[in-house]
Coordinates of C-alpha atoms and ligand atoms in Angstrom, one line a residue:
M1 CA 0.0 0.0 0.0
Q2 CA 1.1 3.5 -0.6
E3 CA 0.8 6.6 1.4
S4 CA -2.0 8.9 0.3
P5 CA -0.8 11.7 -2.1
G6 CA 0.6 14.7 -0.6
G7 CA 2.6 13.3 2.4
H8 CA 2.5 15.6 5.4
H9 CA 0.0 18.4 5.2
P10 CA -0.2 21.7 7.0
T11 CA -2.9 21.6 9.5
V12 CA -5.7 24.1 10.1
K13 CA -6.7 23.9 13.7
I14 CA -10.4 24.0 14.7
G15 CA -11.3 27.0 16.8
K16 CA -12.5 27.1 20.4
L17 CA -15.2 24.5 21.1
G18 CA -18.7 25.4 22.0
P19 CA -20.7 24.0 25.0
S20 CA -21.5 20.3 25.0
L21 CA -25.1 19.0 24.9
C22 CA -25.1 15.9 27.0
E23 CA -27.7 13.3 27.8
E24 CA -27.9 12.3 31.5
I25 CA -27.5 8.6 32.3
S26 CA -28.2 6.6 35.4
S27 CA -28.2 2.9 35.8
D28 CA -30.6 0.6 37.7
P29 CA -29.3 -1.5 40.6
C30 CA -28.4 -4.9 39.4
A31 CA -26.2 -8.1 39.7
I32 CA -23.7 -8.8 37.0
V33 CA -23.2 -12.5 36.6
I34 CA -20.2 -13.4 34.4
F35 CA -20.0 -16.9 33.0
G36 CA -16.4 -17.8 32.2
A37 CA -15.1 -15.4 34.8
S38 CA -11.7 -17.0 35.0
G39 CA -11.0 -16.1 31.4
D40 CA -9.0 -13.5 29.5
L41 CA -11.9 -11.2 28.5
T42 CA -13.0 -10.9 32.2
K43 CA -9.5 -9.9 33.3
R44 CA -8.5 -7.7 30.4
K45 CA -11.8 -5.9 29.6
L46 CA -14.8 -6.6 31.8
L47 CA -13.4 -6.1 35.3
P48 CA -11.3 -3.0 34.4
A49 CA -14.4 -1.5 32.6
L50 CA -16.6 -2.2 35.6
F51 CA -14.1 -0.8 38.0
C52 CA -13.8 2.4 35.9
L53 CA -17.6 2.8 35.9
F54 CA -17.6 2.3 39.6
R55 CA -14.8 4.8 40.3
N56 CA -16.6 7.4 38.2
K57 CA -19.8 6.8 40.0
L58 CA -21.6 5.6 36.9
L59 CA -22.8 2.4 38.6
S60 CA -25.8 2.3 40.8
K61 CA -25.0 2.0 44.5
G62 CA -26.8 -1.3 44.4
F63 CA -24.7 -3.6 42.3
F64 CA -22.4 -6.6 42.6
I65 CA -20.5 -8.9 40.4
L66 CA -20.8 -12.7 40.6
G67 CA -18.1 -14.6 38.7
L68 CA -18.9 -18.1 37.6
A69 CA -16.5 -20.6 36.1
R70 CA -15.4 -24.2 36.5
T71 CA -12.1 -23.4 38.1
D72 CA -12.3 -24.2 41.8
I73 CA -10.9 -21.2 43.5
S74 CA -12.1 -19.3 46.6
E75 CA -13.8 -15.9 46.5
E76 CA -10.7 -14.4 48.1
S77 CA -8.4 -15.7 45.3
F78 CA -10.8 -14.5 42.7
R79 CA -10.7 -11.0 44.2
T80 CA -6.9 -11.1 44.3
D81 CA -6.7 -12.2 40.7
M82 CA -9.1 -9.5 39.6
E83 CA -7.2 -6.8 41.6
K84 CA -4.1 -7.8 39.8
A85 CA -5.9 -7.6 36.5
V86 CA -7.4 -4.2 37.2
K87 CA -4.0 -2.9 38.3
K88 CA -2.4 -4.2 35.1
A89 CA -5.1 -2.4 33.1
G90 CA -4.0 0.9 34.7
N91 CA -5.9 3.7 36.6
F92 CA -6.0 1.7 39.8
D93 CA -7.2 3.4 43.0
H94 CA -6.8 1.7 46.4
V95 CA -9.6 3.5 48.1
A96 CA -12.1 2.7 45.3
W97 CA -10.9 -0.9 45.2
E98 CA -11.6 -1.4 48.9
E99 CA -15.3 -0.7 48.2
F100 CA -15.4 -2.4 44.8
G101 CA -13.7 -5.5 46.1
K102 CA -16.5 -6.1 48.6
R103 CA -18.9 -6.4 45.7
L104 CA -16.9 -9.1 43.9
H105 CA -18.1 -12.7 44.4
Y106 CA -17.3 -16.0 42.9
F107 CA -19.0 -19.3 42.7
P108 CA -17.4 -22.4 41.0
T109 CA -19.8 -24.2 38.8
D110 CA -19.9 -26.9 36.1
Y111 CA -23.0 -25.2 34.6
S112 CA -25.2 -28.2 35.3
E113 CA -28.8 -27.3 36.2
G114 CA -28.2 -28.3 39.9
S115 CA -25.1 -26.3 40.2
L116 CA -26.6 -23.2 38.6
R117 CA -29.6 -23.5 41.0
K118 CA -27.0 -23.3 43.9
A119 CA -25.4 -20.3 42.1
R120 CA -28.8 -18.7 41.9
E121 CA -29.4 -19.1 45.7
Y122 CA -25.9 -17.6 46.3
M123 CA -26.8 -14.7 44.0
D124 CA -30.2 -14.1 45.7
D125 CA -28.4 -14.0 49.1
K126 CA -25.9 -11.4 47.7
A127 CA -28.7 -9.4 46.1
L128 CA -30.0 -8.9 49.7
T129 CA -26.6 -7.8 51.0
H130 CA -26.0 -5.4 48.2
S131 CA -29.6 -4.2 47.7
T132 CA -29.8 -4.9 44.0
G133 CA -33.3 -6.2 43.9
R134 CA -34.1 -8.7 41.2
N135 CA -32.3 -7.1 38.3
R136 CA -29.6 -9.2 36.7
I137 CA -27.3 -9.2 33.7
L138 CA -26.0 -12.6 32.6
Y139 CA -22.8 -12.1 30.6
L140 CA -21.7 -15.1 28.5
S141 CA -17.9 -15.0 28.3
T142 CA -17.1 -18.6 27.8
P143 CA -16.0 -20.2 24.5
P144 CA -18.9 -19.8 22.0
S145 CA -19.2 -23.6 21.6
V146 CA -20.8 -23.9 25.0
Y147 CA -23.2 -20.9 24.8
S148 CA -26.2 -23.0 23.9
S149 CA -25.8 -25.6 26.6
I150 CA -25.1 -22.9 29.2
I151 CA -28.3 -21.0 28.1
E152 CA -30.3 -24.2 28.5
S153 CA -29.0 -24.6 32.0
I154 CA -29.6 -21.0 32.8
A155 CA -33.2 -21.5 31.8
S156 CA -33.8 -24.7 33.6
S157 CA -32.2 -23.5 36.8
G158 CA -34.5 -20.4 36.9
L159 CA -31.7 -17.9 36.3
A160 CA -33.5 -16.5 33.2
S161 CA -36.8 -15.8 35.0
E162 CA -37.9 -12.2 35.6
D163 CA -39.3 -12.4 39.1
G164 CA -39.8 -8.8 40.2
G165 CA -37.0 -7.3 38.1
W166 CA -35.4 -7.6 34.7
T167 CA -33.0 -10.2 33.4
R168 CA -30.7 -9.4 30.4
I169 CA -28.4 -11.7 28.6
V170 CA -25.2 -10.4 27.0
I171 CA -23.6 -12.6 24.3
E172 CA -20.0 -12.1 23.2
K173 CA -18.9 -12.4 19.7
P174 CA -18.5 -14.6 17.7
Y175 CA -22.3 -15.2 17.4
G176 CA -22.0 -18.5 15.5
R177 CA -19.5 -19.3 12.9
D178 CA -21.8 -19.2 9.9
L179 CA -25.4 -18.5 9.1
E180 CA -26.5 -22.0 10.1
S181 CA -24.8 -22.0 13.5
A182 CA -25.9 -18.5 14.2
R183 CA -29.5 -19.5 13.5
A184 CA -29.1 -22.5 15.7
L185 CA -27.8 -20.4 18.6
E186 CA -30.6 -17.9 17.9
K187 CA -33.2 -20.6 18.3
T188 CA -31.9 -21.5 21.7
V189 CA -31.7 -17.9 22.8
E190 CA -35.2 -17.0 21.6
K191 CA -36.7 -20.1 23.3
H192 CA -35.8 -18.6 26.7
F193 CA -35.4 -14.8 26.2
R194 CA -37.4 -12.1 24.5
E195 CA -35.5 -10.1 22.0
E196 CA -35.5 -7.0 24.3
Q197 CA -33.6 -9.1 26.9
V198 CA -30.8 -10.0 24.5
F199 CA -27.7 -7.9 24.1
R200 CA -25.4 -9.2 21.3
I201 CA -22.1 -7.4 21.7
D202 CA -20.0 -5.9 19.0
H203 CA -17.5 -3.8 20.9
Y204 CA -16.9 -1.5 17.9
L205 CA -20.4 -0.2 18.4
G206 CA -19.3 1.0 21.8
K207 CA -16.4 3.1 20.4
D208 CA -17.3 6.7 20.8
T209 CA -15.8 7.6 17.4
V210 CA -18.1 5.0 15.7
Q211 CA -21.2 6.5 17.3
N212 CA -19.8 9.9 16.4
I213 CA -20.2 9.1 12.7
M214 CA -24.0 9.5 13.3
M215 CA -23.5 12.8 15.1
F216 CA -21.1 14.1 12.5
R217 CA -23.6 13.3 9.7
F218 CA -26.9 14.1 11.3
A219 CA -26.2 16.9 13.8
N220 CA -24.6 19.0 11.1
S221 CA -26.4 20.4 8.1
I222 CA -23.3 20.8 5.9
F223 CA -22.3 17.2 5.3
E224 CA -25.6 15.4 4.6
P225 CA -26.3 17.2 1.3
I226 CA -23.1 15.9 -0.2
W227 CA -23.1 12.4 1.5
N228 CA -24.2 10.5 -1.6
R229 CA -23.3 9.3 -5.0
H230 CA -23.5 12.8 -6.6
F231 CA -20.5 14.0 -4.6
I232 CA -18.7 10.9 -3.2
D233 CA -16.4 9.0 -5.5
H234 CA -15.8 6.1 -3.1
V235 CA -15.5 5.1 0.6
Q236 CA -12.7 3.2 2.3
I237 CA -13.0 1.5 5.7
T238 CA -9.7 0.2 7.1
A239 CA -9.1 -1.7 10.3
S240 CA -5.4 -2.2 10.4
E241 CA -3.8 -4.1 13.3
S242 CA -0.1 -4.4 14.1
L243 CA -0.8 -7.2 16.6
G244 CA -0.8 -10.8 15.4
I245 CA -3.1 -13.5 16.7
E246 CA -1.6 -13.4 20.2
K247 CA -2.6 -16.5 22.1
R248 CA -5.8 -17.1 20.1
A249 CA -4.6 -19.5 17.4
G250 CA -7.3 -22.1 18.2
Y251 CA -10.0 -19.5 17.6
Y252 CA -8.3 -17.8 14.7
E253 CA -7.6 -20.9 12.7
E254 CA -11.4 -21.5 12.8
A255 CA -12.3 -17.9 12.1
G256 CA -9.9 -16.0 9.8
V257 CA -10.2 -12.4 9.1
L258 CA -13.6 -12.4 7.4
R259 CA -15.3 -13.9 10.4
D260 CA -13.2 -12.1 12.9
M261 CA -13.5 -8.6 11.6
F262 CA -15.8 -8.3 8.5
Q263 CA -18.9 -10.1 9.6
N264 CA -19.2 -7.8 12.6
H265 CA -16.9 -4.8 13.1
M266 CA -16.4 -3.8 9.5
L267 CA -20.1 -4.2 8.5
Q268 CA -21.2 -2.3 11.6
V269 CA -19.0 0.7 10.8
L270 CA -20.3 0.5 7.2
S271 CA -23.9 0.6 8.5
F272 CA -23.2 4.0 10.2
V273 CA -21.6 5.4 7.1
G274 CA -24.3 4.2 4.8
M275 CA -27.5 4.6 6.9
E276 CA -30.3 7.0 6.4
P277 CA -31.2 9.4 9.2
P278 CA -33.9 8.0 11.4
S279 CA -36.7 10.6 12.2
V280 CA -36.0 10.2 15.9
Y281 CA -32.8 9.2 17.8
K282 CA -34.2 6.1 19.4
S283 CA -32.6 2.7 19.6
E284 CA -35.0 0.8 17.5
M285 CA -35.2 3.5 14.8
V286 CA -31.5 3.7 14.6
R287 CA -31.2 0.0 14.4
D288 CA -33.9 -0.2 11.7
E289 CA -31.8 2.2 9.5
R290 CA -28.6 0.2 10.1
V291 CA -30.4 -3.0 9.1
K292 CA -31.6 -1.4 5.9
V293 CA -28.0 -0.9 4.8
F294 CA -27.4 -4.6 5.1
R295 CA -30.6 -5.3 3.2
A296 CA -29.3 -3.1 0.4
L297 CA -25.9 -4.8 0.1
R298 CA -25.4 -6.1 -3.4
P299 CA -25.3 -9.9 -3.1
L300 CA -21.9 -11.5 -3.5
D301 CA -21.3 -14.3 -5.9
R302 CA -18.3 -16.4 -6.8
E303 CA -17.7 -14.6 -10.1
S304 CA -17.7 -11.1 -8.6
L305 CA -15.6 -12.3 -5.6
R306 CA -12.8 -13.3 -8.0
D307 CA -12.4 -9.6 -8.8
N308 CA -13.5 -8.0 -5.6
L309 CA -11.9 -9.9 -2.8
V310 CA -8.2 -10.2 -2.0
L311 CA -7.1 -12.6 0.7
G312 CA -3.7 -12.5 2.4
Q313 CA -1.6 -14.1 5.1
Y314 CA 1.4 -12.6 6.9
V315 CA 4.9 -14.1 6.7
E316 CA 7.9 -13.2 8.8
G317 CA 8.8 -9.6 9.0
E318 CA 9.3 -6.7 11.4
V319 CA 6.7 -4.8 13.3
N320 CA 7.5 -1.6 15.2
G321 CA 11.2 -2.5 15.1
K322 CA 10.8 -6.0 16.4
S323 CA 11.0 -9.1 14.3
A324 CA 7.7 -10.9 14.0
R325 CA 7.0 -14.5 13.1
G326 CA 4.9 -15.5 10.1
Y327 CA 1.3 -16.7 10.7
R328 CA 2.2 -20.3 10.1
E329 CA 5.0 -20.1 12.6
E330 CA 2.7 -18.8 15.4
D331 CA 2.1 -21.3 18.3
G332 CA -0.9 -23.4 17.7
V333 CA -1.2 -22.7 13.9
N334 CA -1.1 -25.4 11.3
R335 CA 2.2 -25.1 9.4
R336 CA 0.3 -25.3 6.2
S337 CA -2.6 -23.2 7.3
A338 CA -4.5 -21.4 4.5
V339 CA -6.4 -19.2 6.8
S340 CA -6.4 -15.5 5.7
T341 CA -5.2 -12.9 8.1
F342 CA -5.9 -10.0 5.7
A343 CA -8.7 -9.2 3.3
A344 CA -9.6 -6.4 1.1
M345 CA -13.0 -6.3 -0.6
K346 CA -15.1 -4.0 -2.8
L347 CA -18.8 -3.9 -2.2
F348 CA -21.8 -1.8 -3.2
I349 CA -25.0 -0.6 -1.5
D350 CA -27.8 -0.8 -4.0
N351 CA -30.0 2.2 -3.1
W352 CA -30.6 5.7 -4.3
R353 CA -28.0 7.3 -2.1
W354 CA -25.1 4.9 -2.9
Q355 CA -25.8 3.5 -6.3
G356 CA -22.5 3.0 -8.1
V357 CA -20.3 4.2 -5.2
P358 CA -17.7 1.5 -4.3
F359 CA -17.0 0.8 -0.7
Y360 CA -13.5 -0.6 -0.2
L361 CA -13.1 -2.5 3.1
R362 CA -9.7 -3.8 4.3
S363 CA -8.5 -5.3 7.5
G364 CA -5.5 -7.4 8.5
K365 CA -3.2 -8.5 11.3
R366 CA 0.5 -7.8 11.7
L367 CA 0.3 -4.7 9.4
K368 CA 2.6 -1.7 9.7
S369 CA 0.5 0.2 12.2
R370 CA -2.7 0.1 14.2
F371 CA -5.4 2.4 12.9
T372 CA -9.1 2.2 12.0
Q373 CA -10.5 4.8 9.8
V374 CA -13.2 5.7 7.4
T375 CA -12.2 7.8 4.3
I376 CA -14.9 9.5 2.3
Q377 CA -13.2 10.5 -0.9
F378 CA -15.1 13.1 -2.9
R379 CA -15.3 13.4 -6.6
A380 CA -12.7 15.4 -8.4
V381 CA -13.6 18.9 -9.6
P382 CA -15.7 18.7 -12.7
H383 CA -13.4 20.9 -14.7
Q384 CA -9.7 21.4 -14.2
M385 CA -9.5 25.1 -14.8
F386 CA -6.0 25.2 -13.3
S387 CA -4.7 22.5 -15.6
G388 CA -2.5 25.0 -17.5
I389 CA -1.0 26.4 -14.3
F390 CA -0.2 23.5 -12.1
E391 CA 1.8 20.6 -13.3
E392 CA 0.2 18.0 -11.0
E393 CA -3.4 17.1 -11.2
I394 CA -5.5 18.4 -8.3
G395 CA -6.4 15.5 -6.1
P396 CA -9.9 15.1 -4.6
N397 CA -11.2 16.3 -1.2
A398 CA -11.6 13.8 1.5
V399 CA -13.1 13.5 5.0
I400 CA -11.2 11.1 7.2
I401 CA -12.8 9.8 10.3
R402 CA -10.1 8.2 12.4
I403 CA -11.8 5.8 14.8
Q404 CA -8.7 4.8 16.6
P405 CA -6.0 5.6 17.8
D406 CA -5.5 9.3 17.8
E407 CA -9.2 9.8 17.2
R408 CA -10.0 12.7 14.9
I409 CA -11.9 14.0 11.9
Q410 CA -10.0 15.6 9.1
L411 CA -11.1 17.5 6.1
K412 CA -8.6 17.6 3.3
F413 CA -8.8 20.4 0.8
H414 CA -6.5 22.6 -1.3
A415 CA -5.4 26.2 -0.8
K416 CA -3.1 28.7 -2.4
N417 CA 0.3 29.0 -0.9
P418 CA 0.8 32.5 0.5
G419 CA 3.1 34.6 -1.7
S420 CA 3.4 35.9 -5.1
R421 CA 3.7 32.6 -7.0
M422 CA 0.7 30.6 -7.9
C423 CA 1.2 27.4 -5.9
L424 CA -1.3 25.1 -4.6
R425 CA -0.9 22.9 -1.5
D426 CA -3.0 20.2 0.3
V427 CA -4.1 21.3 3.7
V428 CA -6.0 19.5 6.4
M429 CA -8.7 20.9 8.7
D430 CA -8.2 18.8 11.8
F431 CA -10.5 18.1 14.8
G432 CA -9.0 16.0 17.6
Y433 CA -11.9 14.2 19.1
T434 CA -10.9 14.7 22.8
E435 CA -9.2 18.1 22.4
G436 CA -11.0 20.8 24.4
Y437 CA -12.9 18.1 26.3
E438 CA -12.1 17.5 29.9
G439 CA -14.8 15.1 31.0
L440 CA -14.7 11.3 31.3
V441 CA -14.1 9.3 28.1
L442 CA -15.6 5.8 28.2
D443 CA -13.9 3.0 26.3
A444 CA -15.9 0.5 24.3
Y445 CA -16.5 -2.1 27.0
E446 CA -17.3 0.6 29.6
R447 CA -19.9 2.0 27.2
V448 CA -21.6 -1.3 26.3
L449 CA -21.7 -2.4 29.9
M450 CA -23.2 0.9 30.9
D451 CA -25.8 0.7 28.1
C452 CA -26.7 -2.8 29.2
M453 CA -27.3 -1.6 32.7
I454 CA -29.5 1.2 31.5
G455 CA -31.2 -1.1 29.0
D456 CA -30.3 0.9 25.9
K457 CA -29.9 -1.4 22.9
M458 CA -28.8 1.1 20.3
L459 CA -25.2 -0.2 20.3
F460 CA -26.0 -3.9 20.3
I461 CA -26.8 -6.1 17.3
R462 CA -30.3 -7.0 16.6
S463 CA -31.2 -10.5 15.6
D464 CA -32.2 -9.6 12.0
A465 CA -28.9 -7.6 11.5
M466 CA -26.9 -10.5 12.8
E467 CA -28.6 -13.0 10.4
M468 CA -28.4 -10.6 7.5
S469 CA -24.7 -10.0 7.9
W470 CA -23.9 -13.7 8.0
E471 CA -26.2 -14.4 5.1
W472 CA -24.6 -11.7 3.0
L473 CA -21.0 -12.8 3.8
S474 CA -21.7 -16.5 3.3
P475 CA -20.5 -16.6 -0.4
A476 CA -17.3 -14.9 0.6
L477 CA -16.7 -17.4 3.5
D478 CA -17.4 -20.3 1.2
Y479 CA -15.1 -18.9 -1.5
S480 CA -12.3 -18.1 1.0
E481 CA -12.4 -21.7 2.2
E482 CA -12.2 -23.3 -1.2
R483 CA -9.0 -25.3 -1.7
G484 CA -7.3 -26.9 -4.7
Q485 CA -7.9 -25.9 -8.3
G486 CA -9.8 -22.7 -8.8
A487 CA -9.4 -21.7 -5.1
P488 CA -8.7 -18.1 -4.4
E489 CA -5.1 -17.1 -4.2
L490 CA -3.7 -16.5 -0.7
C491 CA -1.5 -13.5 -1.2
L492 CA 1.5 -13.4 1.2
Y493 CA 2.6 -10.2 2.9
R494 CA 5.4 -9.3 5.1
A495 CA 4.6 -8.7 8.8
G496 CA 5.0 -4.9 9.2
S497 CA 3.9 -4.0 5.7
Y498 CA 0.7 -2.4 4.5
G499 CA -0.6 -5.8 3.3
P500 CA -0.1 -7.8 0.1
V501 CA 0.8 -6.0 -3.1
E502 CA -2.2 -7.6 -4.7
A503 CA -4.4 -5.3 -2.6
E504 CA -2.7 -2.3 -4.1
R505 CA -3.2 -3.6 -7.5
F506 CA -6.9 -4.4 -6.7
I507 CA -7.8 -0.8 -5.8
G508 CA -5.3 0.5 -8.4
R509 CA -7.3 -1.2 -11.2
D510 CA -10.1 1.3 -10.4
G511 CA -7.7 4.2 -10.5
R512 CA -7.7 4.6 -6.7
K513 CA -5.2 4.3 -3.9
W514 CA -5.6 3.2 -0.3
V515 CA -5.4 6.0 2.2
N516 CA -3.2 5.1 5.2
Y517 CA -2.6 6.5 8.6
E518 CA -1.2 10.0 8.6
R519 CA -0.7 12.2 11.6
Ligands
NDP601 P1 -11.2 -17.9 27.3 O1 -10.8 -18.9 26.3 O2 -10.2 -17.3 28.2 O3 -12.4 -18.6 28.1 C1 -13.1 -18.0 29.2 C2 -13.4 -19.1 30.2 O4 -14.3 -20.0 29.7 C3 -12.2 -19.9 30.7 O5 -11.5 -19.2 31.6 C4 -12.8 -21.2 31.1 O6 -13.0 -21.1 32.5 C5 -14.2 -21.2 30.5 N1 -14.3 -22.4 29.6 C6 -13.4 -22.8 28.8 N2 -13.8 -23.9 28.1 C7 -15.0 -24.2 28.6 C8 -16.0 -25.2 28.4 N3 -15.8 -26.1 27.6 N4 -17.2 -25.1 29.1 C9 -17.4 -24.1 30.0 N5 -16.5 -23.1 30.3 C10 -15.3 -23.2 29.6 O7 -12.1 -16.8 26.5 P2 -12.0 -15.3 26.6 O8 -12.1 -14.8 28.0 O9 -10.9 -14.8 25.8 O10 -13.3 -14.9 25.8 C11 -14.6 -15.1 26.2 C12 -15.6 -14.8 25.1 O11 -15.4 -13.5 24.7 C13 -15.3 -15.7 23.9 O12 -16.6 -16.0 23.3 C14 -14.5 -14.8 23.0 O13 -14.7 -15.2 21.6 C15 -15.1 -13.5 23.3 N6 -14.2 -12.4 23.0 C16 -13.0 -12.3 23.6 C17 -12.1 -11.3 23.4 C18 -10.8 -11.2 24.1 O14 -10.1 -10.2 23.9 N7 -10.4 -12.1 24.9 C19 -12.5 -10.2 22.4 C20 -13.8 -10.3 21.8 C21 -14.6 -11.4 22.1 P3 -13.1 -22.4 33.5 O15 -12.2 -23.4 32.9 O16 -12.6 -21.8 34.8 O17 -14.5 -22.8 33.4
BG6_602 C1 -11.9 -8.5 18.2 C2 -11.2 -9.5 17.3 O1 -13.3 -8.7 18.0 O2 -11.5 -7.2 17.8 C3 -9.7 -9.3 17.4 O3 -11.5 -10.8 17.7 C4 -9.3 -7.9 17.1 O4 -9.0 -10.2 16.5 C5 -10.1 -7.0 17.9 O5 -7.9 -7.8 17.4 C6 -9.9 -5.5 17.5 O6 -10.5 -4.7 18.4 P1 -9.9 -3.3 18.7 O7 -10.8 -2.6 19.6 O8 -8.5 -3.5 19.2 O9 -9.8 -2.6 17.3

């Protein structure tokens, strides 16, 4: 991949910020029951997020956490483990931990009906101690293969019942591994829970900067009139990671980049970029509009995928100055694995707004740097009146929405250089998302946990969206898993590069270039 034209641009700073308009939030008292509480997600994300909410007084006074897992440890050791994990995550505070630690409980269980009944009695007892009433969140954080059987035991042990309070179930991704398994899980879920009780997580939806796409588009009057095929040449959505698969070889060998990033995060970001404005900012109305984007996605077929999908896998290289192993050399990966760790794809949304506008999506592991961004590339000027004056062609304008890291929105345009000579330069109008803001910033897990406690489902995946995204992606999954003659090429790329050269050629054939991370 190449840097976008122009290299480093002078920056136009945004002026002083105006007052913020904020919505007040307060959560109900509740118990948070984590299934699989001895695992990585609990330590790295859930507990640090809950502690942050607690420290910032965003949790109700009546709350407690009950960790469930098969590992037979005492409540005291669970607390010690969690304290270590929260310290490791940063922003630790001894005084707050004293209080928080008292609300941490643990119950070893094999998830059988009998054992979960006992867990329920334990939970009811703690609900009295911590005055949480009957509200409870059941957070599934075990391997997905056991979700269905745990849900059955939850139901038969009475944990799913709503006796004088609400019960919500949170389901971590991946939600199935294809359309069929997602539907099977869905069947079990809907047997025991109503849709309004079900919170399917995609943590990208919890990222402030992803939500901000909606604010940017619909709280301003200047962007919407040009947010369509008349003005936009194409859209790029990139989620580039410098990390490899870490210790998740078992999972990744089964998933690959299309399941891991495209079916969920990439399509969710796409839905915000492509959606129509709902008439009211309400969860179901926003979710309706996002689903309509999925409905309008042009179906994929094998023939079009040949031209519109590039698959890649990293080989040994260097990332951030350190040597990095190739995917096939990672622990737990088959030495002949054909699983793709990179994909670039072109898709279309067949509706009035987007007809004919290509969306280029790309994501990969072990790339040069970590950045997720949306680039809206506008059409070139209709007539090059400066063509006799400047040697170079005048490039198009662009809006870049950097989702992470270094969250910002940039508008790229051209301006005359000061001075007597006629010189044009590319400049960037730059808004740093947190600049001028001193309040609390919530990370994705803090946000989704908070929303689950207040019962706001806007940032969760609805059942129809989940099915539609699997259904639409299915031909690409099948195609990517073909082996032997006629199978798609697996393009190798060096760890620490911008991805396979074939991905450059792919977008280059359309006369376009990938836009990479620029400060
Ligand atoms: P882990 O593999 O660490 O598993 C979590 C816990 O599940 C383990 O500690 C284990 O506890 C329990 N477990 C393992 N096998 C079984 C089994 N057969 N039956 C019942 N319990 C079992 O997973 P993570 O914590 O990494 O992830 C949890 C969920 O979150 C997964 O669905 C994952 O896909 C999803 N996720 C994770 C992310 C991450 O960064 N870790 C990111 C996004 C999603 P014990 O043996 O004590 O019962
Ligand atoms: C997870 C994927 O859902 O998202 C990981 O399973 C990926 O493979 C991660 O690394 C990316 O999330 P973030 O927030 O770091 O962009």
